[in-house]
Backbone as a chain_set.jsonl record, in Angstrom:
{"seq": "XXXXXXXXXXXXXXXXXXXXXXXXXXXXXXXXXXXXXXXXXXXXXXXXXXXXXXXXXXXXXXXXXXXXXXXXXXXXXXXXXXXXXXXXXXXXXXXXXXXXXXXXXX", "coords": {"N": [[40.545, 67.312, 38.521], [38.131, 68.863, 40.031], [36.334, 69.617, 43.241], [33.626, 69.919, 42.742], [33.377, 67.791, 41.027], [33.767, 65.741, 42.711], [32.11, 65.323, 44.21], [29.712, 65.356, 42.027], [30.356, 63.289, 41.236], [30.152, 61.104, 43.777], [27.517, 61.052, 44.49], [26.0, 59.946, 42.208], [27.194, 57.633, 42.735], [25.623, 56.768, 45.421], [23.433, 57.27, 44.395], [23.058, 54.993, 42.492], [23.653, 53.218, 44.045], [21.016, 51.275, 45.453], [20.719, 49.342, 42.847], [22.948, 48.723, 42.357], [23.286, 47.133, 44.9], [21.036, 45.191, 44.973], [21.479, 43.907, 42.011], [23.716, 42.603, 43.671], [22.441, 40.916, 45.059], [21.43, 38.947, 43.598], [23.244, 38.127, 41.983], [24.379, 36.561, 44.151], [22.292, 34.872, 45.171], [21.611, 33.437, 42.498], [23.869, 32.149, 41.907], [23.714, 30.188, 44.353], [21.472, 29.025, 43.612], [22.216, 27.923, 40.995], [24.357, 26.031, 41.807], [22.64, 24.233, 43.81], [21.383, 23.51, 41.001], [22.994, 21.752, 39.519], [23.448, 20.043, 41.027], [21.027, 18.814, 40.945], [21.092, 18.307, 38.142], [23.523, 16.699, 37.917], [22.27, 14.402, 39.613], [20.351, 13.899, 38.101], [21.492, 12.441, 35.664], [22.66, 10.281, 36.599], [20.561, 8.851, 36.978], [19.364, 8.423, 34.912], [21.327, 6.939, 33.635], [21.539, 4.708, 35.034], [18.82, 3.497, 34.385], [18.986, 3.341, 31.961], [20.15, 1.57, 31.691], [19.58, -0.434, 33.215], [17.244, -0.631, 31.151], [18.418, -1.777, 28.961], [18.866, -4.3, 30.309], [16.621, -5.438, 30.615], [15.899, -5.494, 28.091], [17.756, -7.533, 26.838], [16.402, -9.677, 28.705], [13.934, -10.132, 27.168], [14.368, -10.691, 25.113], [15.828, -13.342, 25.262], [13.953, -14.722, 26.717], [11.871, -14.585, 24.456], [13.22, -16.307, 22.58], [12.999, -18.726, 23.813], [10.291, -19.157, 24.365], [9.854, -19.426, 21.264], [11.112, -21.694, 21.0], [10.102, -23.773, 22.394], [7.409, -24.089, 21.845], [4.179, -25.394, 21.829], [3.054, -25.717, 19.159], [4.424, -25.141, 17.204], [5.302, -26.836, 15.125], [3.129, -28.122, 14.085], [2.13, -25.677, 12.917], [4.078, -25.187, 10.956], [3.78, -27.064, 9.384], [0.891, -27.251, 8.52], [1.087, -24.661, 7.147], [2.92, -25.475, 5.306], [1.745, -27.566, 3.482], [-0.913, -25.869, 2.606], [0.618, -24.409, 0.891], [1.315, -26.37, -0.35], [-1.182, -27.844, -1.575], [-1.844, -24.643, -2.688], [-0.469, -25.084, -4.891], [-1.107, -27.438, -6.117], [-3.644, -26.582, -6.995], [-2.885, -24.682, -8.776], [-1.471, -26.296, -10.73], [-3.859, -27.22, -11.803], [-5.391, -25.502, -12.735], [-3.852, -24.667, -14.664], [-3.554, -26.471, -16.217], [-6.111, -27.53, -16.784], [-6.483, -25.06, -18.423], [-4.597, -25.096, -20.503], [-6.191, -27.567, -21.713], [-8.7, -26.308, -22.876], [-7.573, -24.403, -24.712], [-6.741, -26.028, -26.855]], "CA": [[39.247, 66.977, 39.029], [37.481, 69.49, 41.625], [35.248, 68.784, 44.234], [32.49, 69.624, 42.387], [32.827, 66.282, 40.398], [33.98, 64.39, 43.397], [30.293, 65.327, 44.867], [28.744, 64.744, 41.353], [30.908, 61.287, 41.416], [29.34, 60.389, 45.031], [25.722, 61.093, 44.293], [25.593, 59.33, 41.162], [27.506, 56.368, 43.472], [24.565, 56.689, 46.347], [22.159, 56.886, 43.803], [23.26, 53.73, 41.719], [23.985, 51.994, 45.231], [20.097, 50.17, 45.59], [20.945, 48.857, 41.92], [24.519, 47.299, 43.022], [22.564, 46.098, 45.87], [20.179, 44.361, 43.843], [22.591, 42.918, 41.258], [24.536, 41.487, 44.16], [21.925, 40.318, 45.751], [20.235, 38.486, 42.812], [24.233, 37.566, 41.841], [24.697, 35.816, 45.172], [20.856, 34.022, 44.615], [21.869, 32.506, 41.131], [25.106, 31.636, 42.878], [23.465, 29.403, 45.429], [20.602, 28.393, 42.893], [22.908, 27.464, 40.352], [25.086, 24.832, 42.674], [21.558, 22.89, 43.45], [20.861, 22.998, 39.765], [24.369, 20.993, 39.242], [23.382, 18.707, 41.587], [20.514, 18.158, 40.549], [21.934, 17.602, 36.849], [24.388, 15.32, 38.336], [21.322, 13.122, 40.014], [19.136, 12.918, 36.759], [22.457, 12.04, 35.266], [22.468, 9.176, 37.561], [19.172, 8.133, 37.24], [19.195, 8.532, 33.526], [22.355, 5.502, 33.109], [20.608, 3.521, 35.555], [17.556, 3.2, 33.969], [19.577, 2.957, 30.583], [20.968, -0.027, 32.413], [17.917, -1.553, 33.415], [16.202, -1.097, 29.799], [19.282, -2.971, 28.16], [19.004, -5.841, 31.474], [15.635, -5.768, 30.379], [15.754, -5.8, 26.793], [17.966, -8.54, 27.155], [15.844, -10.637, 29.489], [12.769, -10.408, 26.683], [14.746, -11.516, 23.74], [15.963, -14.553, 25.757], [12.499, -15.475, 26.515], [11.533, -14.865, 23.498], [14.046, -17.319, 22.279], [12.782, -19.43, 24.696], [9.174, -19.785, 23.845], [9.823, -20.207, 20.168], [11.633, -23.062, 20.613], [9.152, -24.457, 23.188], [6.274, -23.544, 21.045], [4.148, -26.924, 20.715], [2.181, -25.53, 18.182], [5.436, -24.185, 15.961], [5.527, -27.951, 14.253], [1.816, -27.99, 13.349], [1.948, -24.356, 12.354], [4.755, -25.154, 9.581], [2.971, -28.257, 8.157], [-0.629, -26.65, 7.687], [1.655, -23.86, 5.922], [3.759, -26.354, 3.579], [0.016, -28.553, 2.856], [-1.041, -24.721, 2.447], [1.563, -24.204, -0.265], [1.086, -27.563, -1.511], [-2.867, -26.91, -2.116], [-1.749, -23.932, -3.892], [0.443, -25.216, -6.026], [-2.005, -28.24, -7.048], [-4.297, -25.604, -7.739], [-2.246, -23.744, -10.119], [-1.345, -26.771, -11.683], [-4.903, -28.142, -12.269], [-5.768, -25.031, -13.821], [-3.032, -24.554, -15.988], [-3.835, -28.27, -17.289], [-7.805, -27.066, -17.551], [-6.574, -23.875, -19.471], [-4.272, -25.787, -21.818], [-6.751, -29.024, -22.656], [-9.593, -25.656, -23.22], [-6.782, -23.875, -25.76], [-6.059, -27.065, -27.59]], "C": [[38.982, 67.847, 40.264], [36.853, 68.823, 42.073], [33.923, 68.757, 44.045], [31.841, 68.163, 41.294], [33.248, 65.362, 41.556], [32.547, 64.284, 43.971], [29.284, 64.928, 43.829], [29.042, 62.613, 41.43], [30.118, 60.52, 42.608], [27.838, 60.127, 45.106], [25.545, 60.339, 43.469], [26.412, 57.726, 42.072], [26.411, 55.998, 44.342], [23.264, 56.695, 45.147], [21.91, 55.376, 42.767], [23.261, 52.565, 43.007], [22.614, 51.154, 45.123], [19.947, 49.201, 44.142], [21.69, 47.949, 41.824], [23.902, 46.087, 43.716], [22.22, 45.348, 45.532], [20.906, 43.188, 42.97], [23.374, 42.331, 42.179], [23.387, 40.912, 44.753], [21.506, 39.108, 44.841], [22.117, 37.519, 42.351], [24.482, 35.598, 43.216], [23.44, 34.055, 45.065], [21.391, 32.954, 43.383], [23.1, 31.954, 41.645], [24.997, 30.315, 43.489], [22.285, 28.484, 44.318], [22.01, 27.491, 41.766], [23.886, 25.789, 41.242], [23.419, 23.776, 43.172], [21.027, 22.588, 42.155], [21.51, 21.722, 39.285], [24.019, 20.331, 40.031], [22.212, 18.036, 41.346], [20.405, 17.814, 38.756], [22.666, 16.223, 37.215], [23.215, 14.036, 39.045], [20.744, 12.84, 38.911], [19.817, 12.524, 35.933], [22.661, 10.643, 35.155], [21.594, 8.356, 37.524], [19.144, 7.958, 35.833], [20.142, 7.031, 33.143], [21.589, 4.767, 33.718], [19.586, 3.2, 35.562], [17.913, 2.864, 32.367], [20.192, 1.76, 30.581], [19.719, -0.899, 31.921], [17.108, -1.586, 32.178], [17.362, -1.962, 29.313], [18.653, -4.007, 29.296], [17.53, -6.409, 30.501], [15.001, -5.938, 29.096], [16.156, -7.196, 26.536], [17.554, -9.842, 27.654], [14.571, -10.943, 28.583], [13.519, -11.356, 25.492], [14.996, -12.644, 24.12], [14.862, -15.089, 25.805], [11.996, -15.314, 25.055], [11.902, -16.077, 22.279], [13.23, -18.547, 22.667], [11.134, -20.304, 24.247], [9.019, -19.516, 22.296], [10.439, -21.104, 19.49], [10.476, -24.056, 21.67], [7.585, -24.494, 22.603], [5.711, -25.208, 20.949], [3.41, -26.864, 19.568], [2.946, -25.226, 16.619], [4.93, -25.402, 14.944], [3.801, -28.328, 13.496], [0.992, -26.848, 12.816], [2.611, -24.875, 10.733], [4.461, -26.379, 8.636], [1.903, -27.533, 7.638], [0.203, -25.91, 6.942], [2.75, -24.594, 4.649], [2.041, -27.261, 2.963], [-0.863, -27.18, 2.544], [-0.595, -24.764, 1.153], [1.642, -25.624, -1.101], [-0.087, -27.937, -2.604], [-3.007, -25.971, -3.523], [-1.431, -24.421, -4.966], [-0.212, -26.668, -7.386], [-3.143, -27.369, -7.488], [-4.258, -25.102, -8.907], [-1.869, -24.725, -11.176], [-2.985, -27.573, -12.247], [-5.533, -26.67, -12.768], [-5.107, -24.759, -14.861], [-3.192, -25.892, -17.276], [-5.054, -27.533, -17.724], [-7.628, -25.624, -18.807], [-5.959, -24.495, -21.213], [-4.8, -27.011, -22.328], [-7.771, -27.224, -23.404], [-8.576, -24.833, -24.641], [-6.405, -24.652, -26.688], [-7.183, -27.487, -28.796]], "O": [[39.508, 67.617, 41.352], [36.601, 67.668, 41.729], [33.108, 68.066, 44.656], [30.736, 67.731, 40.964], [33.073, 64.159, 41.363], [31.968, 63.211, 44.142], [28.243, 64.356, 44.153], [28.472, 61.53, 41.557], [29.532, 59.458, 42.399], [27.201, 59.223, 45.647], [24.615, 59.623, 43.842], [25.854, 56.675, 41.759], [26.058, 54.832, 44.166], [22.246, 56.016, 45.285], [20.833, 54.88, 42.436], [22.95, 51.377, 42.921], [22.889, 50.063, 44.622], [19.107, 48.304, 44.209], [21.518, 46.794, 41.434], [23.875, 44.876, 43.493], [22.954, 44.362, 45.607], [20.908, 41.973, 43.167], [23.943, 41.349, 41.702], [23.831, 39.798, 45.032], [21.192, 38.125, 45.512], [22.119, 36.291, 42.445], [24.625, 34.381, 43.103], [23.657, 32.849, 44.957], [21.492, 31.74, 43.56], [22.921, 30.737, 41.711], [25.833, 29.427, 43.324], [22.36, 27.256, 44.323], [22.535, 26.435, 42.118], [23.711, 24.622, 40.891], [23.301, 22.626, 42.748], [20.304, 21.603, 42.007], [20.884, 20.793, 38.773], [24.524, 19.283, 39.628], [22.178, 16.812, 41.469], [19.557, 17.037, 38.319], [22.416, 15.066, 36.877], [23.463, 12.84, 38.897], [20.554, 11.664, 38.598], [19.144, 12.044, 35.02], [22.798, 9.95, 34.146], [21.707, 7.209, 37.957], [18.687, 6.831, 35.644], [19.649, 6.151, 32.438], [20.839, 4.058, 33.045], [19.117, 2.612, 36.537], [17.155, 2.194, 31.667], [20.65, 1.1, 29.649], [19.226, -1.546, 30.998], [16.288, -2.497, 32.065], [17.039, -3.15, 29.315], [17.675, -4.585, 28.822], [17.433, -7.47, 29.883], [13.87, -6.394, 28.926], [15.348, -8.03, 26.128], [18.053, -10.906, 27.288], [13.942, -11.929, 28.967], [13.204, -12.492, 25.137], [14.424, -13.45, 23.386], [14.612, -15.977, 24.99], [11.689, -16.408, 24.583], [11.173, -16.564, 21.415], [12.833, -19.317, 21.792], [10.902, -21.477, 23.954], [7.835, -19.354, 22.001], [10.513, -21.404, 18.299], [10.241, -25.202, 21.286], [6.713, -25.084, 23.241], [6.312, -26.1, 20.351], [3.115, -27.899, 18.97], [2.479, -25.12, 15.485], [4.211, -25.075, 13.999], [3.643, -28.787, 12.365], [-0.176, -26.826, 12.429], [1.974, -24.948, 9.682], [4.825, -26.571, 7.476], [1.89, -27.179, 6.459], [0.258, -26.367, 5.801], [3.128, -24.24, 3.532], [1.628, -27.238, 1.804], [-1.906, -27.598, 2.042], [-1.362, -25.141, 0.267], [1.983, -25.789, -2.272], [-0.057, -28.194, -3.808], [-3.595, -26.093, -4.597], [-2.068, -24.223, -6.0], [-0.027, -26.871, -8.586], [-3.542, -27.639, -8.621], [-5.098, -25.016, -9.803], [-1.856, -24.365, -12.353], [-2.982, -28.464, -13.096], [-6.536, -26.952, -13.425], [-5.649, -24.601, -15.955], [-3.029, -26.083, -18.481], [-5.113, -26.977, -18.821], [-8.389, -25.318, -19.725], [-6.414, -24.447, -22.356], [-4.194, -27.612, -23.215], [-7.43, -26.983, -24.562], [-9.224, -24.797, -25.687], [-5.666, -24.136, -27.526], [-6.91, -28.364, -29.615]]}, "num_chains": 1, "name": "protein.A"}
């Protein structure tokens, strides 16, 4: 190696240098960005279970009530009569035309 490549070697080093620069600079940047990204991963992390909490607590706390007022219901017990005297209706229905169809076929 002469000195005429140690001088091409140096120039092409000084001329690449504001490039290095750059890439470290922008290295160092993502560096420092990167470590508040991770923390803020690790908080919405955080916030993410404890709100996954609180919808179970709170899923939990509806179905109980819900429990709750359909056993307290005062209307449940005069809901499921009209619907059996409902179904009883029908069913004299169906049999008072099946009688009217078979006296009319006879």
């Amino acid at each position: 190696m002469g000195p005429a490549d140690s001088v091409s070697l140096i120039r092409e080093a000084i001329r690449k240098a504001p490039a290095v620069l750059d890439s470290l600079v922008r290295y160092e940047f993502l560096k420092q960005r990167t470590g508040y990204l991770r923390a803020d991963v690790q908080h919405c992390q955080a916030e993410r279970l404890s709100l996954t909490l609180s919808m179970i607590k709170l899923r939990t706390e509806r179905d109980s009530l819900k429990q709750v007022i359909i056993h307290r219901d005062p209307l449940r017990p005069r809901l499921q009569r009209a619907r059996l005297e409902n179904w009883g209706w029908r069913g004299l229905a169906t049999l008072g035309i099946y009688l009217q169809l078979r006296s009319w076929i006879r």
